[in-house]
PDB file of C-alpha atoms and ligand atoms in Angstrom:
ATOM      1  CA  MET C   1     133.184  76.320   6.171  1.00 80.00           C
ATOM      2  CA  ASP C   2     136.865  76.173   4.572  1.00 88.00           C
ATOM      3  CA  GLY C   3     136.644  79.923   3.870  1.00 94.00           C
ATOM      4  CA  PHE C   4     137.186  81.091   7.664  1.00 97.00           C
ATOM      5  CA  LYS C   5     140.818  78.848   7.454  1.00 96.00           C
ATOM      6  CA  GLN C   6     141.857  81.820   5.365  1.00 96.00           C
ATOM      7  CA  LEU C   7     141.158  84.559   7.765  1.00 98.00           C
ATOM      8  CA  ASN C   8     143.207  85.715  10.744  1.00 98.00           C
ATOM      9  CA  ASP C   9     142.229  85.923  14.379  1.00 98.00           C
ATOM     10  CA  SER C  10     140.985  89.162  15.597  1.00 98.00           C
ATOM     11  CA  SER C  11     140.737  90.458  12.126  1.00 98.00           C
ATOM     12  CA  ALA C  12     137.109  91.411  11.682  1.00 98.00           C
ATOM     13  CA  GLU C  13     134.583  94.124  13.533  1.00 98.00           C
ATOM     14  CA  LEU C  14     131.399  92.412  12.165  1.00 98.00           C
ATOM     15  CA  VAL C  15     129.992  88.971  11.221  1.00 99.00           C
ATOM     16  CA  ILE C  16     126.579  88.907   9.403  1.00 99.00           C
ATOM     17  CA  ALA C  17     125.654  84.954   8.848  1.00 98.00           C
ATOM     18  CA  ASP C  18     122.395  84.032   7.319  1.00 98.00           C
ATOM     19  CA  PRO C  19     122.984  80.280   7.364  1.00 98.00           C
ATOM     20  CA  PRO C  20     120.903  77.391   5.802  1.00 97.00           C
ATOM     21  CA  TYR C  21     117.993  76.983   8.199  1.00 93.00           C
ATOM     22  CA  PHE C  22     117.770  72.958   7.952  1.00 92.00           C
ATOM     23  CA  LYS C  23     115.190  71.543   5.877  1.00 89.00           C
ATOM     24  CA  ILE C  24     112.801  74.688   5.825  1.00 85.00           C
ATOM     25  CA  VAL C  25     113.434  75.510   1.979  1.00 86.00           C
ATOM     26  CA  LYS C  26     113.399  73.188  -0.599  1.00 88.00           C
ATOM     27  CA  GLN C  27     116.746  73.942  -1.847  1.00 92.00           C
ATOM     28  CA  LYS C  28     120.063  71.584  -1.982  1.00 94.00           C
ATOM     29  CA  TRP C  29     121.893  74.079   0.419  1.00 95.00           C
ATOM     30  CA  ASP C  30     119.224  73.476   3.067  1.00 94.00           C
ATOM     31  CA  ASN C  31     119.210  69.766   2.967  1.00 94.00           C
ATOM     32  CA  GLN C  32     122.687  69.037   3.225  1.00 95.00           C
ATOM     33  CA  TRP C  33     122.746  67.225   6.525  1.00 96.00           C
ATOM     34  CA  GLU C  34     121.579  63.723   7.551  1.00 95.00           C
ATOM     35  CA  SER C  35     120.159  64.840  11.122  1.00 94.00           C
ATOM     36  CA  GLU C  36     119.485  67.925  13.293  1.00 93.00           C
ATOM     37  CA  ASN C  37     122.647  67.119  15.301  1.00 95.00           C
ATOM     38  CA  ASN C  38     124.929  67.091  12.342  1.00 97.00           C
ATOM     39  CA  TYR C  39     123.358  70.496  11.358  1.00 96.00           C
ATOM     40  CA  LEU C  40     123.908  72.092  14.813  1.00 97.00           C
ATOM     41  CA  ASP C  41     127.613  70.772  14.941  1.00 98.00           C
ATOM     42  CA  TRP C  42     128.303  72.454  11.684  1.00 98.00           C
ATOM     43  CA  CYS C  43     126.805  75.489  13.093  1.00 98.00           C
ATOM     44  CA  LEU C  44     128.723  75.525  16.025  1.00 98.00           C
ATOM     45  CA  ASN C  45     131.791  75.273  14.005  1.00 98.00           C
ATOM     46  CA  TRP C  46     131.438  78.200  11.893  1.00 98.00           C
ATOM     47  CA  THR C  47     130.027  80.025  14.994  1.00 98.00           C
ATOM     48  CA  LYS C  48     133.273  79.363  17.029  1.00 98.00           C
ATOM     49  CA  GLU C  49     135.276  80.338  13.672  1.00 98.00           C
ATOM     50  CA  SER C  50     133.314  83.628  14.002  1.00 98.00           C
ATOM     51  CA  TYR C  51     134.521  84.199  17.435  1.00 98.00           C
ATOM     52  CA  ARG C  52     137.891  83.780  16.521  1.00 98.00           C
ATOM     53  CA  VAL C  53     138.168  86.070  13.606  1.00 98.00           C
ATOM     54  CA  LEU C  54     136.297  88.701  15.413  1.00 98.00           C
ATOM     55  CA  LYS C  55     138.031  91.353  17.138  1.00 98.00           C
ATOM     56  CA  GLU C  56     137.140  92.127  21.077  1.00 98.00           C
ATOM     57  CA  GLY C  57     133.822  93.948  21.011  1.00 98.00           C
ATOM     58  CA  GLY C  58     132.767  92.718  17.725  1.00 98.00           C
ATOM     59  CA  LEU C  59     129.376  91.660  16.742  1.00 98.00           C
ATOM     60  CA  PHE C  60     127.901  88.594  15.492  1.00 98.00           C
ATOM     61  CA  TYR C  61     124.429  88.575  13.819  1.00 99.00           C
ATOM     62  CA  VAL C  62     122.795  85.133  12.845  1.00 98.00           C
ATOM     63  CA  TRP C  63     119.428  84.993  11.040  1.00 98.00           C
ATOM     64  CA  GLY C  64     117.004  82.249  11.518  1.00 95.00           C
ATOM     65  CA  ALA C  65     113.549  81.315  11.719  1.00 86.00           C
ATOM     66  CA  ILE C  66     111.387  79.467  14.468  1.00 82.00           C
ATOM     67  CA  GLY C  67     108.124  77.921  12.926  1.00 67.00           C
ATOM     68  CA  LYS C  68     105.955  75.259  11.466  1.00 64.00           C
ATOM     69  CA  ASP C  69     104.882  72.035  13.293  1.00 58.00           C
ATOM     70  CA  ARG C  70     108.524  70.702  13.514  1.00 64.00           C
ATOM     71  CA  GLU C  71     111.769  70.837  15.753  1.00 69.00           C
ATOM     72  CA  HIS C  72     113.361  74.010  16.269  1.00 87.00           C
ATOM     73  CA  PRO C  73     116.902  73.849  15.340  1.00 93.00           C
ATOM     74  CA  PHE C  74     117.136  77.820  15.550  1.00 95.00           C
ATOM     75  CA  LEU C  75     116.225  77.900  19.111  1.00 94.00           C
ATOM     76  CA  LYS C  76     118.421  75.090  20.054  1.00 95.00           C
ATOM     77  CA  TYR C  77     121.368  76.848  18.077  1.00 97.00           C
ATOM     78  CA  MET C  78     120.647  79.673  20.392  1.00 97.00           C
ATOM     79  CA  PHE C  79     121.277  77.983  23.655  1.00 96.00           C
ATOM     80  CA  LYS C  80     124.040  75.923  22.313  1.00 98.00           C
ATOM     81  CA  VAL C  81     125.929  79.428  21.545  1.00 98.00           C
ATOM     82  CA  GLU C  82     125.347  80.418  24.984  1.00 96.00           C
ATOM     83  CA  GLU C  83     126.402  77.146  26.465  1.00 97.00           C
ATOM     84  CA  GLU C  84     129.336  76.183  24.177  1.00 98.00           C
ATOM     85  CA  THR C  85     130.858  79.389  22.867  1.00 98.00           C
ATOM     86  CA  ASP C  86     132.220  82.662  24.761  1.00 98.00           C
ATOM     87  CA  PHE C  87     129.938  84.693  22.916  1.00 98.00           C
ATOM     88  CA  LYS C  88     127.575  87.028  25.062  1.00 98.00           C
ATOM     89  CA  PHE C  89     123.834  87.334  24.060  1.00 98.00           C
ATOM     90  CA  LEU C  90     122.986  90.988  23.111  1.00 98.00           C
ATOM     91  CA  ASN C  91     119.879  91.189  21.418  1.00 98.00           C
ATOM     92  CA  PHE C  92     116.888  89.154  19.682  1.00 97.00           C
ATOM     93  CA  ILE C  93     115.491  90.971  16.575  1.00 98.00           C
ATOM     94  CA  THR C  94     112.168  90.247  14.996  1.00 97.00           C
ATOM     95  CA  MET C  95     111.484  91.066  11.464  1.00 97.00           C
ATOM     96  CA  ARG C  96     107.963  91.068  10.047  1.00 95.00           C
ATOM     97  CA  ASN C  97     107.511  88.741   7.127  1.00 89.00           C
ATOM     98  CA  PHE C  98     104.766  89.976   4.606  1.00 83.00           C
ATOM     99  CA  ARG C  99     104.768  86.716   2.563  1.00 81.00           C
ATOM    100  CA  VAL C 100     103.563  84.528   5.433  1.00 83.00           C
ATOM    101  CA  PHE C 101     103.780  80.602   5.589  1.00 78.00           C
ATOM    102  CA  GLY C 102     102.672  77.549   7.484  1.00 74.00           C
ATOM    103  CA  ASN C 103      99.655  75.363   7.284  1.00 68.00           C
ATOM    104  CA  SER C 104      96.196  76.804   7.859  1.00 74.00           C
ATOM    105  CA  SER C 105      95.323  75.066  11.501  1.00 81.00           C
ATOM    106  CA  HIS C 106      96.947  78.058  13.351  1.00 83.00           C
ATOM    107  CA  PHE C 107      97.979  81.481  12.977  1.00 86.00           C
ATOM    108  CA  PRO C 108     100.396  81.520   9.962  1.00 85.00           C
ATOM    109  CA  PHE C 109     104.153  82.520  10.449  1.00 86.00           C
ATOM    110  CA  GLY C 110     105.022  86.015   9.465  1.00 90.00           C
ATOM    111  CA  ARG C 111     108.352  86.586  11.155  1.00 91.00           C
ATOM    112  CA  GLN C 112     112.166  86.081  10.864  1.00 93.00           C
ATOM    113  CA  GLU C 113     114.474  86.190  13.837  1.00 96.00           C
ATOM    114  CA  LEU C 114     117.690  87.915  14.227  1.00 98.00           C
ATOM    115  CA  LEU C 115     120.163  86.800  17.250  1.00 98.00           C
ATOM    116  CA  VAL C 116     122.986  89.168  17.921  1.00 98.00           C
ATOM    117  CA  PHE C 117     125.993  88.272  20.102  1.00 98.00           C
ATOM    118  CA  SER C 118     129.120  90.081  20.996  1.00 98.00           C
ATOM    119  CA  LYS C 119     132.832  89.212  21.747  1.00 98.00           C
ATOM    120  CA  GLY C 120     133.199  90.672  25.021  1.00 98.00           C
ATOM    121  CA  LYS C 121     131.456  94.165  25.721  1.00 97.00           C
ATOM    122  CA  HIS C 122     130.425  95.431  22.222  1.00 95.00           C
ATOM    123  CA  ASN C 123     132.315  98.372  20.772  1.00 94.00           C
ATOM    124  CA  THR C 124     129.952  99.693  18.249  1.00 98.00           C
ATOM    125  CA  TYR C 125     126.094 100.880  18.233  1.00 98.00           C
ATOM    126  CA  ASN C 126     125.160 103.689  16.070  1.00 98.00           C
ATOM    127  CA  LYS C 127     121.447 104.445  16.636  1.00 97.00           C
ATOM    128  CA  GLN C 128     118.963 104.027  13.887  1.00 97.00           C
ATOM    129  CA  TYR C 129     116.224 106.115  13.403  1.00 97.00           C
ATOM    130  CA  SER C 130     112.967 105.719  11.242  1.00 95.00           C
ATOM    131  CA  ASP C 131     109.831 107.806  10.281  1.00 91.00           C
ATOM    132  CA  PHE C 132     107.973 104.354  10.456  1.00 91.00           C
ATOM    133  CA  GLU C 133     108.267 104.343  14.449  1.00 90.00           C
ATOM    134  CA  GLY C 134     106.749 107.773  14.119  1.00 91.00           C
ATOM    135  CA  VAL C 135     108.309 111.167  15.243  1.00 92.00           C
ATOM    136  CA  ASN C 136     109.187 112.580  18.627  1.00 91.00           C
ATOM    137  CA  ARG C 137     108.009 115.667  20.306  1.00 90.00           C
ATOM    138  CA  LEU C 138     110.175 117.612  18.280  1.00 91.00           C
ATOM    139  CA  GLY C 139     109.220 116.000  14.811  1.00 91.00           C
ATOM    140  CA  HIS C 140     112.367 113.875  14.573  1.00 93.00           C
ATOM    141  CA  PRO C 141     112.001 110.122  13.460  1.00 94.00           C
ATOM    142  CA  LYS C 142     112.040 107.684  16.545  1.00 95.00           C
ATOM    143  CA  LEU C 143     114.810 105.111  17.251  1.00 96.00           C
ATOM    144  CA  VAL C 144     114.413 101.514  15.654  1.00 97.00           C
ATOM    145  CA  THR C 145     113.432  99.264  18.157  1.00 97.00           C
ATOM    146  CA  ASN C 146     114.288  95.334  17.922  1.00 98.00           C
ATOM    147  CA  VAL C 147     110.820  94.830  16.159  1.00 98.00           C
ATOM    148  CA  TRP C 148     111.388  95.743  12.336  1.00 97.00           C
ATOM    149  CA  LEU C 149     108.021  95.750  10.867  1.00 96.00           C
ATOM    150  CA  ASP C 150     109.178  97.911   7.821  1.00 95.00           C
ATOM    151  CA  CYS C 151     111.373  95.388   5.998  1.00 94.00           C
ATOM    152  CA  LYS C 152     109.242  94.526   2.748  1.00 88.00           C
ATOM    153  CA  ASP C 153     110.009  91.151   1.351  1.00 84.00           C
ATOM    154  CA  VAL C 154     112.087  91.486  -1.716  1.00 83.00           C
ATOM    155  CA  SER C 155     109.945  89.044  -3.600  1.00 71.00           C
ATOM    156  CA  LEU C 156     107.080  91.167  -3.273  1.00 60.00           C
ATOM    157  CA  TYR C 157     108.682  93.559  -5.818  1.00 61.00           C
ATOM    158  CA  ASN C 158     109.409  90.540  -7.992  1.00 65.00           C
ATOM    159  CA  ASN C 159     113.122  91.238  -8.254  1.00 75.00           C
ATOM    160  CA  ALA C 160     114.703  88.730  -5.826  1.00 84.00           C
ATOM    161  CA  ILE C 161     117.460  86.797  -7.273  1.00 87.00           C
ATOM    162  CA  HIS C 162     117.755  84.302  -4.233  1.00 92.00           C
ATOM    163  CA  PRO C 163     114.690  82.126  -2.841  1.00 91.00           C
ATOM    164  CA  THR C 164     115.561  83.547   0.692  1.00 92.00           C
ATOM    165  CA  GLU C 165     116.788  87.001  -0.150  1.00 94.00           C
ATOM    166  CA  LYS C 166     116.602  89.509   2.728  1.00 95.00           C
ATOM    167  CA  PRO C 167     115.100  93.011   2.379  1.00 95.00           C
ATOM    168  CA  TYR C 168     117.812  95.572   1.557  1.00 95.00           C
ATOM    169  CA  LEU C 169     116.537  97.744   4.501  1.00 96.00           C
ATOM    170  CA  SER C 170     117.512  94.966   7.182  1.00 97.00           C
ATOM    171  CA  SER C 171     121.320  95.142   5.802  1.00 98.00           C
ATOM    172  CA  GLU C 172     121.172  98.749   5.743  1.00 98.00           C
ATOM    173  CA  ARG C 173     120.118  98.461   9.557  1.00 98.00           C
ATOM    174  CA  ILE C 174     122.868  95.980  10.557  1.00 98.00           C
ATOM    175  CA  VAL C 175     125.726  97.378   8.825  1.00 98.00           C
ATOM    176  CA  PRO C 176     125.735 101.108   9.865  1.00 98.00           C
ATOM    177  CA  SER C 177     124.421 100.408  13.453  1.00 98.00           C
ATOM    178  CA  SER C 178     127.125  97.575  14.129  1.00 98.00           C
ATOM    179  CA  SER C 179     130.372  98.957  12.368  1.00 98.00           C
ATOM    180  CA  ASN C 180     132.046 102.153  11.341  1.00 98.00           C
ATOM    181  CA  GLU C 181     133.605 103.335   7.905  1.00 98.00           C
ATOM    182  CA  GLY C 182     136.789 101.189   7.055  1.00 98.00           C
ATOM    183  CA  ASP C 183     135.529  98.212   9.338  1.00 98.00           C
ATOM    184  CA  THR C 184     135.831  94.697   8.057  1.00 98.00           C
ATOM    185  CA  ILE C 185     132.711  92.629   7.867  1.00 98.00           C
ATOM    186  CA  ILE C 186     132.571  88.857   7.305  1.00 98.00           C
ATOM    187  CA  ILE C 187     129.558  87.523   5.429  1.00 98.00           C
ATOM    188  CA  PRO C 188     129.771  83.641   5.373  1.00 98.00           C
ATOM    189  CA  PHE C 189     126.770  83.127   3.537  1.00 98.00           C
ATOM    190  CA  VAL C 190     126.628  85.544   0.622  1.00 98.00           C
ATOM    191  CA  GLY C 191     123.362  84.365  -1.271  1.00 97.00           C
ATOM    192  CA  SER C 192     122.188  87.450  -3.365  1.00 96.00           C
ATOM    193  CA  GLY C 193     124.919  89.673  -2.047  1.00 96.00           C
ATOM    194  CA  VAL C 194     122.399  92.117  -0.198  1.00 96.00           C
ATOM    195  CA  ASP C 195     124.783  92.591   2.866  1.00 98.00           C
ATOM    196  CA  CYS C 196     127.541  92.844   0.535  1.00 97.00           C
ATOM    197  CA  GLU C 197     125.773  95.818  -1.407  1.00 96.00           C
ATOM    198  CA  ALA C 198     125.088  97.507   2.297  1.00 98.00           C
ATOM    199  CA  CYS C 199     128.921  97.245   2.912  1.00 98.00           C
ATOM    200  CA  ILE C 200     129.866  98.966  -0.442  1.00 97.00           C
ATOM    201  CA  ARG C 201     127.231 101.914  -0.121  1.00 97.00           C
ATOM    202  CA  ASN C 202     128.338 102.307   3.662  1.00 98.00           C
ATOM    203  CA  LYS C 203     132.105 102.209   2.844  1.00 97.00           C
ATOM    204  CA  ARG C 204     132.872  98.967   4.620  1.00 98.00           C
ATOM    205  CA  ASP C 205     135.368  96.312   3.409  1.00 98.00           C
ATOM    206  CA  TYR C 206     134.029  92.763   3.610  1.00 98.00           C
ATOM    207  CA  ILE C 207     134.955  89.277   2.763  1.00 98.00           C
ATOM    208  CA  GLY C 208     132.258  87.027   1.940  1.00 98.00           C
ATOM    209  CA  PHE C 209     131.738  83.280   0.994  1.00 98.00           C
ATOM    210  CA  GLU C 210     129.097  81.195  -1.295  1.00 98.00           C
ATOM    211  CA  LEU C 211     128.815  77.573  -1.939  1.00 96.00           C
ATOM    212  CA  ASP C 212     126.603  77.781  -5.134  1.00 96.00           C
ATOM    213  CA  PRO C 213     128.648  79.313  -8.137  1.00 96.00           C
ATOM    214  CA  THR C 214     125.126  80.632  -9.520  1.00 96.00           C
ATOM    215  CA  TYR C 215     124.911  82.866  -6.604  1.00 96.00           C
ATOM    216  CA  SER C 216     128.403  84.162  -6.635  1.00 96.00           C
ATOM    217  CA  VAL C 217     128.165  85.114  -9.932  1.00 96.00           C
ATOM    218  CA  LEU C 218     124.948  87.014  -9.299  1.00 95.00           C
ATOM    219  CA  ALA C 219     126.151  88.493  -6.150  1.00 95.00           C
ATOM    220  CA  ASN C 220     129.432  89.617  -7.770  1.00 95.00           C
ATOM    221  CA  GLN C 221     127.427  91.305 -10.730  1.00 94.00           C
ATOM    222  CA  ARG C 222     125.091  93.199  -8.049  1.00 92.00           C
ATOM    223  CA  THR C 223     128.223  94.660  -6.338  1.00 93.00           C
ATOM    224  CA  LEU C 224     130.093  95.473  -9.489  1.00 92.00           C
ATOM    225  CA  ASP C 225     126.810  97.341 -10.618  1.00 83.00           C
ATOM    226  CA  ILE C 226     127.050  99.358  -7.564  1.00 86.00           C
ATOM    227  CA  ALA C 227     130.823 100.057  -7.316  1.00 74.00           C
ATOM    228  CA  LEU C 228     130.964 101.070 -11.209  1.00 73.00           C
TER     229      LEU C 228
HETATM  230  C1  LIG S 301     119.753  81.727   3.731  1.00 53.96           C
HETATM  231  S1  LIG S 301     121.008  81.854   2.309  1.00 53.96           S
HETATM  232  C2  LIG S 301     121.446  83.404   2.278  1.00 53.96           C
HETATM  233  C3  LIG S 301     120.764  84.520   1.773  1.00 53.96           C
HETATM  234  C4  LIG S 301     121.340  85.722   1.824  1.00 53.96           C
HETATM  235  N1  LIG S 301     121.432  86.255   3.039  1.00 53.96           N
HETATM  236  C5  LIG S 301     120.303  86.660   1.009  1.00 53.96           C
HETATM  237  O1  LIG S 301     119.781  87.650   1.425  1.00 53.96           O
HETATM  238  O2  LIG S 301     120.286  86.754  -0.399  1.00 53.96           O
HETATM  239  C6  LIG S 301     122.209  80.746   2.577  1.00 53.96           C
HETATM  240  C7  LIG S 301     123.251  80.691   1.669  1.00 53.96           C
HETATM  241  O3  LIG S 301     124.406  79.873   2.149  1.00 53.96           O
HETATM  242  C8  LIG S 301     124.900  79.214   1.144  1.00 53.96           C
HETATM  243  N2  LIG S 301     125.860  78.121   1.677  1.00 53.96           N
HETATM  244  C9  LIG S 301     125.328  76.956   1.985  1.00 53.96           C
HETATM  245  N3  LIG S 301     126.378  76.170   2.652  1.00 53.96           N
HETATM  246  C10 LIG S 301     127.499  76.830   2.574  1.00 53.96           C
HETATM  247  C11 LIG S 301     129.009  76.870   2.701  1.00 53.96           C
HETATM  248  N4  LIG S 301     129.059  75.692   3.412  1.00 53.96           N
HETATM  249  N5  LIG S 301     129.577  77.931   2.545  1.00 53.96           N
HETATM  250  C12 LIG S 301     129.115  78.843   2.108  1.00 53.96           C
HETATM  251  N6  LIG S 301     127.876  79.297   1.644  1.00 53.96           N
HETATM  252  C13 LIG S 301     126.978  78.193   1.604  1.00 53.96           C
HETATM  253  C14 LIG S 301     123.747  78.769   0.113  1.00 53.96           C
HETATM  254  O4  LIG S 301     124.152  78.380  -1.158  1.00 53.96           O
HETATM  255  C15 LIG S 301     122.841  79.899   0.126  1.00 53.96           C
HETATM  256  O5  LIG S 301     122.894  80.810  -0.777  1.00 53.96           O
END
């Protein structure tokens, strides 16, 4: 992750990482490592870089998935972050996947996971509310919990520009809950640019990296369309 080298220490309030998952998706970018250990070493490298560039109290979100009858690098990653970095565990969010996968010999997988760590005690938590959770006694929408059942897969609407594109609603929860206007957000794996869109709409600055030029062009187009 050479991009991180260009970033100063303690220069951002939030990092949102949706890294390759290691051999889950049949894409070149998900099959870059010879072994799971190589993959985990690579993950720890950009995780430590994320810690370095975050300000004290900053937040670090990492997407991943557990599932299929295979090893579970994401769970190993979670424990390695606790054991080998100074990040503090804060939350473990589950998002329902509407497009399920897995074999037919057991319950199919219908979830994705989102780990949240902080650099020291976290500074920001702007509560989020949703009608989907129901309403309270006064008829106001209830607090969003760490189980997100209402984020519809992008592909269900046939307008995905990336094979693992996250629903806009998930970015629209992470960005406003965990940063404030004018904050700087680092997006190490831009993909379709969904997090970039949420940054622009919520008036945050962002710096994003993307290996595949096809996606960087598409993500740039997406952000340009909003900015204009
Ligand atoms: C899981 S996808 C991100 C999807 C994105 N969150 C979205 O919703 O569209 C991971 C992305 O990381 C990119 N990638 C893989 N290795 C990278 C690297 N070393 N530096 C930057 N981007 C990389 C891949 O090309 C892929 O687009």
